[in-house]
Short mmCIF file of N, CA, C and O in Angstrom, two decimals:
data_model
loop_
_atom_site.label_atom_id
_atom_site.label_comp_id
_atom_site.label_asym_id
_atom_site.label_seq_id
_atom_site.Cartn_x
_atom_site.Cartn_y
_atom_site.Cartn_z
N SER R 107 -26.68 8.61 -11.25
CA SER R 107 -26.31 7.82 -11.98
C SER R 107 -25.51 6.53 -11.10
O SER R 107 -25.13 7.03 -10.12
N PHE R 108 -24.71 5.67 -12.14
CA PHE R 108 -23.77 4.57 -11.40
C PHE R 108 -22.71 5.33 -10.41
O PHE R 108 -22.55 5.35 -9.48
N MET R 109 -21.88 6.05 -10.98
CA MET R 109 -20.94 6.73 -10.07
C MET R 109 -21.47 8.01 -9.12
O MET R 109 -20.74 7.83 -8.17
N GLY R 110 -22.69 8.43 -9.28
CA GLY R 110 -23.14 9.27 -8.36
C GLY R 110 -23.42 8.41 -6.96
O GLY R 110 -23.64 9.02 -6.06
N HIS R 111 -23.70 7.29 -7.31
CA HIS R 111 -24.11 6.82 -6.09
C HIS R 111 -23.15 6.15 -5.14
O HIS R 111 -23.23 6.14 -3.86
N TYR R 112 -21.76 6.43 -5.46
CA TYR R 112 -20.26 6.12 -4.86
C TYR R 112 -19.74 7.17 -4.30
O TYR R 112 -19.02 7.43 -3.89
N SER R 113 -20.32 8.70 -4.77
CA SER R 113 -19.85 9.91 -4.07
C SER R 113 -21.10 10.68 -3.61
O SER R 113 -21.97 10.54 -4.15
N THR R 114 -20.49 11.52 -2.38
CA THR R 114 -21.55 12.74 -1.83
C THR R 114 -20.95 14.52 -2.34
O THR R 114 -20.03 13.86 -2.48
N PHE R 115 -21.90 14.89 -1.57
CA PHE R 115 -21.62 16.60 -1.92
C PHE R 115 -21.03 16.51 -1.05
O PHE R 115 -19.60 17.23 -1.32
N TRP R 116 -20.85 15.96 0.49
CA TRP R 116 -19.64 16.30 1.47
C TRP R 116 -18.33 15.78 1.37
O TRP R 116 -17.20 16.34 1.77
N GLN R 117 -18.46 14.12 0.46
CA GLN R 117 -16.62 14.18 0.20
C GLN R 117 -16.41 15.06 -0.77
O GLN R 117 -15.08 15.62 -0.87
N LEU R 118 -16.81 15.63 -2.09
CA LEU R 118 -16.17 16.31 -2.99
C LEU R 118 -15.74 17.75 -2.25
O LEU R 118 -15.12 18.42 -2.42
N PHE R 119 -16.85 18.16 -1.36
CA PHE R 119 -16.55 19.26 -0.24
C PHE R 119 -15.21 19.47 0.32
O PHE R 119 -14.49 20.26 0.42
N TRP R 120 -15.54 18.48 1.01
CA TRP R 120 -13.43 18.02 2.08
C TRP R 120 -12.62 17.66 1.11
O TRP R 120 -11.67 18.41 1.34
N GLU R 121 -12.75 17.08 -0.18
CA GLU R 121 -11.65 17.11 -1.03
C GLU R 121 -11.43 18.00 -1.47
O GLU R 121 -10.46 18.44 -1.57
N SER R 122 -12.44 19.18 -1.69
CA SER R 122 -11.67 20.43 -2.45
C SER R 122 -11.66 21.65 -1.18
O SER R 122 -10.12 22.22 -1.43
N PHE R 123 -11.88 20.67 0.00
CA PHE R 123 -11.67 22.12 1.27
C PHE R 123 -9.68 22.04 1.56
O PHE R 123 -8.71 22.33 1.67
N GLN R 124 -9.01 20.40 1.43
CA GLN R 124 -8.19 20.06 1.49
C GLN R 124 -7.53 20.15 0.62
O GLN R 124 -6.43 20.77 0.79
N PHE R 125 -7.71 20.52 -0.74
CA PHE R 125 -6.88 20.98 -1.54
C PHE R 125 -6.48 22.26 -1.39
O PHE R 125 -5.43 22.95 -1.58
N TRP R 126 -7.44 23.06 -1.45
CA TRP R 126 -7.25 24.85 -1.03
C TRP R 126 -6.78 24.98 0.09
O TRP R 126 -5.65 26.17 0.34
N SER R 127 -6.49 23.79 1.21
CA SER R 127 -5.59 24.18 2.68
C SER R 127 -4.74 23.96 2.12
O SER R 127 -3.88 24.68 2.79
N PHE R 128 -4.04 23.13 1.50
CA PHE R 128 -2.65 22.91 1.24
C PHE R 128 -2.14 23.60 0.19
O PHE R 128 -0.83 24.46 0.70
N VAL R 129 -3.06 24.57 -0.77
CA VAL R 129 -2.19 25.56 -1.11
C VAL R 129 -1.75 26.93 -0.79
O VAL R 129 -1.12 27.50 -0.56
N ALA R 130 -3.23 26.88 0.44
CA ALA R 130 -3.29 28.70 0.88
C ALA R 130 -1.65 27.98 1.92
O ALA R 130 -1.29 29.22 2.54
N ILE R 131 -1.46 26.79 2.38
CA ILE R 131 -0.55 26.79 3.76
C ILE R 131 1.22 27.37 2.86
O ILE R 131 2.24 27.54 3.24
N GLY R 132 0.97 26.51 1.72
CA GLY R 132 2.40 26.55 1.03
C GLY R 132 2.34 28.19 0.42
O GLY R 132 3.51 28.72 0.49
N PHE R 133 1.42 28.60 0.00
CA PHE R 133 1.43 30.20 -0.38
C PHE R 133 1.52 30.70 1.04
O PHE R 133 2.14 31.77 1.14
N ARG R 134 1.13 30.94 1.99
CA ARG R 134 1.06 32.16 2.97
C ARG R 134 2.44 31.57 3.98
O ARG R 134 3.09 32.27 4.43
N LEU R 135 2.36 29.85 4.74
CA LEU R 135 3.21 30.05 5.49
C LEU R 135 4.91 29.56 4.81
O LEU R 135 5.95 29.60 5.42
N LEU R 136 4.66 29.14 3.31
CA LEU R 136 6.05 28.23 2.80
C LEU R 136 6.45 29.89 1.95
O LEU R 136 7.69 29.56 1.67
N GLY R 137 5.80 30.67 1.52
CA GLY R 137 5.91 31.60 0.54
C GLY R 137 5.76 30.94 -0.95
O GLY R 137 6.40 32.00 -2.13
N ILE R 138 5.65 30.47 -1.03
CA ILE R 138 6.03 29.80 -3.01
C ILE R 138 4.39 30.44 -3.39
O ILE R 138 3.17 30.36 -3.23
N GLU R 139 4.58 30.80 -4.44
CA GLU R 139 4.07 31.64 -5.63
C GLU R 139 2.22 30.49 -5.59
O GLU R 139 2.14 29.58 -5.96
N PHE R 140 1.28 31.35 -5.99
CA PHE R 140 -0.02 30.65 -5.74
C PHE R 140 -0.35 29.86 -6.74
O PHE R 140 -0.29 28.75 -6.46
N SER R 141 0.13 30.41 -8.18
CA SER R 141 0.02 29.16 -8.92
C SER R 141 0.90 27.82 -9.04
O SER R 141 0.54 26.72 -9.61
N HIS R 142 1.51 28.18 -8.73
CA HIS R 142 2.73 27.30 -8.50
C HIS R 142 2.73 25.62 -7.35
O HIS R 142 2.91 24.87 -7.86
N MET R 143 1.84 26.86 -6.19
CA MET R 143 1.34 25.63 -5.14
C MET R 143 0.15 24.80 -6.04
O MET R 143 0.12 23.85 -5.38
N VAL R 144 -0.80 25.48 -6.49
CA VAL R 144 -1.84 25.06 -7.20
C VAL R 144 -1.27 24.00 -7.97
O VAL R 144 -1.61 22.70 -7.87
N VAL R 145 -0.54 24.03 -9.21
CA VAL R 145 0.32 23.05 -9.64
C VAL R 145 1.16 21.94 -9.14
O VAL R 145 0.68 20.60 -9.22
N ARG R 146 1.57 22.62 -7.70
CA ARG R 146 2.37 21.37 -7.39
C ARG R 146 1.40 20.63 -6.58
O ARG R 146 1.55 18.99 -6.10
N VAL R 147 0.16 20.85 -5.97
CA VAL R 147 -0.80 19.63 -4.83
C VAL R 147 -1.45 18.95 -5.82
O VAL R 147 -1.60 17.30 -5.99
N ALA R 148 -1.70 19.46 -6.96
CA ALA R 148 -2.51 18.94 -8.26
C ALA R 148 -1.88 17.69 -8.74
O ALA R 148 -2.58 16.48 -9.00
N LEU R 149 -0.78 17.92 -8.78
CA LEU R 149 0.17 17.14 -9.59
C LEU R 149 0.79 15.95 -8.49
O LEU R 149 0.95 14.55 -8.88
N ILE R 150 1.05 16.39 -7.36
CA ILE R 150 1.56 15.59 -6.40
C ILE R 150 0.40 14.27 -5.39
O ILE R 150 0.86 13.73 -4.68
N TRP R 151 -0.87 15.47 -4.91
CA TRP R 151 -1.93 15.34 -4.39
C TRP R 151 -3.16 14.77 -5.05
O TRP R 151 -3.60 13.63 -5.02
N ALA R 152 -3.66 15.42 -5.47
CA ALA R 152 -4.97 15.54 -6.25
C ALA R 152 -5.19 14.19 -7.73
O ALA R 152 -5.85 13.70 -7.35
N LEU R 153 -3.79 14.66 -8.47
CA LEU R 153 -4.04 13.77 -9.49
C LEU R 153 -4.06 12.52 -9.13
O LEU R 153 -4.49 11.22 -9.81
N PRO R 154 -2.87 11.91 -8.86
CA PRO R 154 -2.82 10.79 -7.78
C PRO R 154 -3.98 10.10 -7.68
O PRO R 154 -4.54 8.98 -7.59
N ALA R 155 -4.49 11.45 -6.91
CA ALA R 155 -5.95 10.80 -5.95
C ALA R 155 -7.05 10.20 -7.05
O ALA R 155 -7.60 9.25 -7.02
N LEU R 156 -7.01 11.26 -7.64
CA LEU R 156 -8.12 10.81 -8.56
C LEU R 156 -8.01 9.73 -9.61
O LEU R 156 -9.10 8.74 -9.60
N ILE R 157 -7.09 9.38 -10.41
CA ILE R 157 -6.16 8.32 -10.89
C ILE R 157 -6.33 6.94 -10.33
O ILE R 157 -7.52 6.28 -10.70
N SER R 158 -5.79 7.04 -8.90
CA SER R 158 -6.46 5.48 -8.19
C SER R 158 -7.64 5.23 -8.02
O SER R 158 -8.24 4.41 -8.06
N GLY R 159 -8.65 6.60 -7.82
CA GLY R 159 -9.98 6.59 -7.71
C GLY R 159 -10.72 6.02 -8.46
O GLY R 159 -11.78 5.08 -8.29
N MET R 160 -10.21 6.18 -9.51
CA MET R 160 -10.73 6.03 -10.84
C MET R 160 -10.62 4.35 -11.36
O MET R 160 -11.48 3.50 -11.75
N GLN R 161 -9.12 4.13 -10.87
CA GLN R 161 -8.84 2.60 -11.31
C GLN R 161 -9.50 2.08 -10.63
O GLN R 161 -9.54 1.01 -10.41
N LEU R 162 -9.58 2.06 -8.62
CA LEU R 162 -10.17 0.88 -8.13
C LEU R 162 -11.91 1.12 -8.41
O LEU R 162 -12.41 0.29 -8.10
N PHE R 163 -12.39 2.18 -8.95
CA PHE R 163 -13.72 2.25 -8.99
C PHE R 163 -14.11 1.52 -10.22
O PHE R 163 -14.38 0.50 -10.45
N TYR R 164 -13.35 1.65 -11.64
CA TYR R 164 -13.56 0.88 -13.01
C TYR R 164 -13.39 -0.57 -12.56
O TYR R 164 -14.06 -1.53 -13.06
N PHE R 165 -11.84 -1.07 -12.09
CA PHE R 165 -11.48 -2.81 -11.72
C PHE R 165 -11.80 -3.40 -10.71
O PHE R 165 -12.57 -4.28 -10.82
N GLY R 166 -12.26 -2.48 -9.49
CA GLY R 166 -12.97 -3.03 -8.45
C GLY R 166 -14.43 -2.91 -8.24
O GLY R 166 -14.96 -3.87 -7.38
N THR R 167 -15.79 -2.13 -8.67
CA THR R 167 -16.63 -2.02 -8.78
C THR R 167 -17.40 -2.40 -9.93
O THR R 167 -18.46 -2.97 -9.93
N TYR R 168 -16.99 -1.31 -11.16
CA TYR R 168 -17.71 -1.34 -12.06
C TYR R 168 -17.51 -2.59 -13.09
O TYR R 168 -18.72 -3.42 -13.27
N LEU R 169 -15.96 -3.09 -13.74
CA LEU R 169 -16.26 -4.36 -13.81
C LEU R 169 -16.60 -5.66 -13.56
O LEU R 169 -17.64 -6.91 -13.69
N PRO R 170 -16.30 -5.82 -12.50
CA PRO R 170 -16.91 -6.98 -11.81
C PRO R 170 -18.26 -7.30 -11.47
O PRO R 170 -19.02 -8.08 -11.32
N HIS R 171 -19.27 -5.89 -11.35
CA HIS R 171 -20.21 -5.70 -10.97
C HIS R 171 -21.38 -5.68 -12.74
O HIS R 171 -22.30 -5.24 -12.57
N LYS R 172 -20.74 -5.33 -13.60
CA LYS R 172 -21.31 -5.06 -15.00
C LYS R 172 -21.85 -6.25 -15.90
O LYS R 172 -21.59 -7.29 -15.97
N ASP R 173 -22.96 -5.96 -15.90
CA ASP R 173 -23.86 -7.13 -16.94
C ASP R 173 -23.19 -8.83 -16.49
O ASP R 173 -22.96 -9.43 -17.86
N ASN R 174 -23.38 -9.06 -15.76
CA ASN R 174 -23.29 -10.01 -16.04
C ASN R 174 -24.73 -11.26 -15.35
O ASN R 174 -25.09 -11.89 -13.94
N PRO R 175 -25.66 -11.43 -16.16
CA PRO R 175 -26.72 -12.10 -15.42
C PRO R 175 -26.51 -13.85 -15.16
O PRO R 175 -27.67 -14.20 -14.81
N ASP R 176 -25.40 -14.44 -16.00
CA ASP R 176 -24.72 -15.69 -15.31
C ASP R 176 -24.74 -16.18 -13.66
O ASP R 176 -25.12 -16.61 -13.01
N SER R 177 -24.62 -14.57 -13.30
CA SER R 177 -24.48 -15.20 -11.75
C SER R 177 -25.21 -14.45 -10.83
O SER R 177 -26.10 -13.66 -11.14
N ALA R 178 -25.41 -15.33 -9.92
CA ALA R 178 -26.77 -15.23 -8.91
C ALA R 178 -26.51 -14.24 -7.84
O ALA R 178 -26.92 -13.52 -7.34
N PHE R 179 -25.24 -13.38 -8.30
CA PHE R 179 -24.47 -12.64 -7.27
C PHE R 179 -24.49 -11.16 -7.12
O PHE R 179 -24.28 -9.90 -7.10
N SER R 180 -24.57 -10.84 -9.01
CA SER R 180 -24.38 -10.19 -9.96
C SER R 180 -23.09 -9.75 -9.59
O SER R 180 -22.81 -8.30 -9.53
N ALA R 181 -22.13 -10.67 -9.98
CA ALA R 181 -21.01 -10.32 -9.51
C ALA R 181 -20.02 -10.71 -10.58
O ALA R 181 -20.15 -12.59 -11.35
N ARG R 182 -18.83 -10.58 -11.08
CA ARG R 182 -18.33 -12.12 -11.62
C ARG R 182 -16.56 -11.63 -11.46
O ARG R 182 -15.89 -10.99 -10.49
N SER R 183 -15.81 -12.91 -11.39
CA SER R 183 -14.01 -12.95 -10.96
C SER R 183 -13.23 -12.91 -12.49
O SER R 183 -14.10 -13.28 -13.39
N ASN R 184 -12.46 -12.03 -12.10
CA ASN R 184 -11.78 -11.84 -13.89
C ASN R 184 -10.75 -12.76 -13.87
O ASN R 184 -10.34 -13.65 -12.92
N ASN R 185 -10.33 -13.20 -14.56
CA ASN R 185 -9.57 -14.59 -15.35
C ASN R 185 -8.43 -14.39 -15.35
O ASN R 185 -7.91 -15.11 -16.81
N TRP R 186 -7.93 -12.98 -14.94
CA TRP R 186 -6.63 -12.47 -16.12
C TRP R 186 -5.30 -13.09 -15.02
O TRP R 186 -4.97 -12.99 -14.58
N PRO R 187 -4.36 -12.64 -16.20
CA PRO R 187 -2.90 -13.50 -15.44
C PRO R 187 -2.59 -12.86 -14.94
O PRO R 187 -3.25 -11.29 -14.03
N TYR R 188 -1.87 -13.25 -13.74
CA TYR R 188 -1.25 -12.72 -12.42
C TYR R 188 -0.77 -11.42 -12.68
O TYR R 188 -1.43 -10.56 -11.86
N PHE R 189 -0.24 -10.84 -13.56
CA PHE R 189 0.96 -9.75 -13.42
C PHE R 189 -0.39 -8.58 -13.93
O PHE R 189 -0.22 -7.39 -13.21
N LEU R 190 -1.73 -8.78 -15.17
CA LEU R 190 -2.31 -8.04 -14.90
C LEU R 190 -3.42 -7.60 -14.14
O LEU R 190 -3.63 -6.35 -13.86
N SER R 191 -3.29 -8.74 -13.83
CA SER R 191 -4.49 -8.86 -12.18
C SER R 191 -3.81 -7.91 -11.12
O SER R 191 -4.34 -7.26 -10.57
N LEU R 192 -2.47 -7.91 -11.12
CA LEU R 192 -1.80 -6.67 -10.12
C LEU R 192 -1.86 -5.78 -10.39
O LEU R 192 -2.40 -4.53 -9.89
N LEU R 193 -1.58 -5.20 -11.49
CA LEU R 193 -1.71 -4.01 -12.28
C LEU R 193 -3.33 -3.41 -12.40
O LEU R 193 -3.15 -2.21 -12.08
N SER R 194 -3.85 -3.82 -12.44
CA SER R 194 -5.60 -3.63 -12.49
C SER R 194 -6.04 -2.86 -11.19
O SER R 194 -6.16 -1.49 -11.60
N CYS R 195 -5.98 -3.65 -10.66
CA CYS R 195 -6.29 -3.02 -8.91
C CYS R 195 -5.94 -3.87 -8.32
O CYS R 195 -7.07 -4.19 -7.17
N PHE R 196 -4.42 -4.47 -7.89
CA PHE R 196 -4.16 -5.87 -6.91
C PHE R 196 -5.09 -6.77 -6.85
O PHE R 196 -5.44 -6.87 -5.44
N HIS R 197 -5.57 -7.35 -7.68
CA HIS R 197 -6.10 -8.05 -7.64
C HIS R 197 -7.31 -8.20 -7.03
O HIS R 197 -8.14 -8.66 -6.49
N PHE R 198 -8.17 -6.99 -7.38
CA PHE R 198 -9.35 -6.61 -6.44
C PHE R 198 -10.93 -7.49 -7.38
O PHE R 198 -11.48 -7.58 -6.53
N GLY R 199 -9.76 -7.72 -8.61
CA GLY R 199 -11.47 -8.77 -9.14
C GLY R 199 -11.08 -10.61 -9.12
O GLY R 199 -12.14 -11.21 -9.97
N ALA R 200 -10.14 -10.78 -8.41
CA ALA R 200 -9.47 -12.02 -8.89
C ALA R 200 -10.33 -12.84 -8.30
O ALA R 200 -10.91 -14.14 -8.81
N CYS R 201 -11.33 -13.03 -7.15
CA CYS R 201 -12.11 -13.92 -6.34
C CYS R 201 -13.42 -13.01 -6.24
O CYS R 201 -14.35 -13.31 -5.51
N HIS R 202 -14.34 -11.79 -7.15
CA HIS R 202 -15.26 -11.20 -6.84
C HIS R 202 -16.36 -11.57 -6.74
O HIS R 202 -17.18 -11.43 -5.52
N GLU R 203 -16.53 -12.57 -7.55
CA GLU R 203 -17.93 -13.63 -7.54
C GLU R 203 -17.76 -14.36 -6.07
O GLU R 203 -19.04 -14.39 -5.56
N GLU R 204 -16.67 -15.08 -5.71
CA GLU R 204 -15.90 -16.03 -4.84
C GLU R 204 -16.76 -14.82 -3.75
O GLU R 204 -17.65 -15.90 -2.22
N HIS R 205 -16.38 -14.27 -3.59
CA HIS R 205 -16.25 -13.23 -2.35
C HIS R 205 -18.06 -12.99 -2.00
O HIS R 205 -17.98 -12.52 -0.83
N HIS R 206 -18.87 -12.35 -2.91
CA HIS R 206 -20.09 -12.27 -2.93
C HIS R 206 -20.86 -13.74 -2.32
O HIS R 206 -21.97 -13.60 -1.36
N ALA R 207 -20.33 -14.48 -2.78
CA ALA R 207 -21.30 -15.60 -2.48
C ALA R 207 -20.91 -16.03 -1.14
O ALA R 207 -21.80 -16.63 -0.36
N PHE R 208 -19.32 -15.70 -0.43
CA PHE R 208 -19.01 -16.53 0.84
C PHE R 208 -18.24 -15.34 0.89
O PHE R 208 -17.02 -14.92 0.61
N PRO R 209 -18.93 -14.38 1.73
CA PRO R 209 -18.09 -12.92 2.55
C PRO R 209 -16.53 -13.38 3.06
O PRO R 209 -15.70 -12.42 3.14
N SER R 210 -16.23 -14.23 4.06
CA SER R 210 -15.15 -14.41 4.59
C SER R 210 -14.07 -15.13 3.58
O SER R 210 -12.77 -14.84 3.66
N VAL R 211 -14.51 -14.90 2.49
CA VAL R 211 -13.31 -15.42 1.19
C VAL R 211 -12.78 -14.03 0.43
O VAL R 211 -13.46 -13.40 0.21
N PRO R 212 -11.55 -13.59 0.80
CA PRO R 212 -11.15 -12.36 0.72
C PRO R 212 -11.21 -12.39 -1.08
O PRO R 212 -10.85 -13.16 -2.20
N TRP R 213 -11.46 -10.84 -1.61
CA TRP R 213 -11.83 -10.89 -2.72
C TRP R 213 -10.25 -10.77 -3.84
O TRP R 213 -10.23 -11.05 -4.98
N TRP R 214 -9.28 -11.00 -3.03
CA TRP R 214 -7.57 -10.45 -3.67
C TRP R 214 -7.68 -12.13 -4.08
O TRP R 214 -6.82 -12.60 -4.88
N GLY R 215 -8.22 -13.53 -3.53
CA GLY R 215 -7.98 -14.51 -3.98
C GLY R 215 -7.36 -15.68 -2.81
O GLY R 215 -6.57 -16.74 -3.21
#
């Protein structure tokens, strides 16, 4: 699958290890109830990491490379207003096709 190309077993293993380590530290060393610690780590660490990773993947990898037969580089640049480009993924796709054509050109424009 397209998404499977960007993650490996060991990356997922390491993320799980970090999550449960944070939970264990809070539970064992700080005396915070286990279920509260799971929720805290999920809300403060895991959920923001997951959302930002999905944002980066969608706006920075998937959309710029999705079905663009007109491009010799299988990439496209977005033509969005400045504020939307910033919100999408910090201008990740502003000069994406140009970056593929000339790697010294930064992708943010």
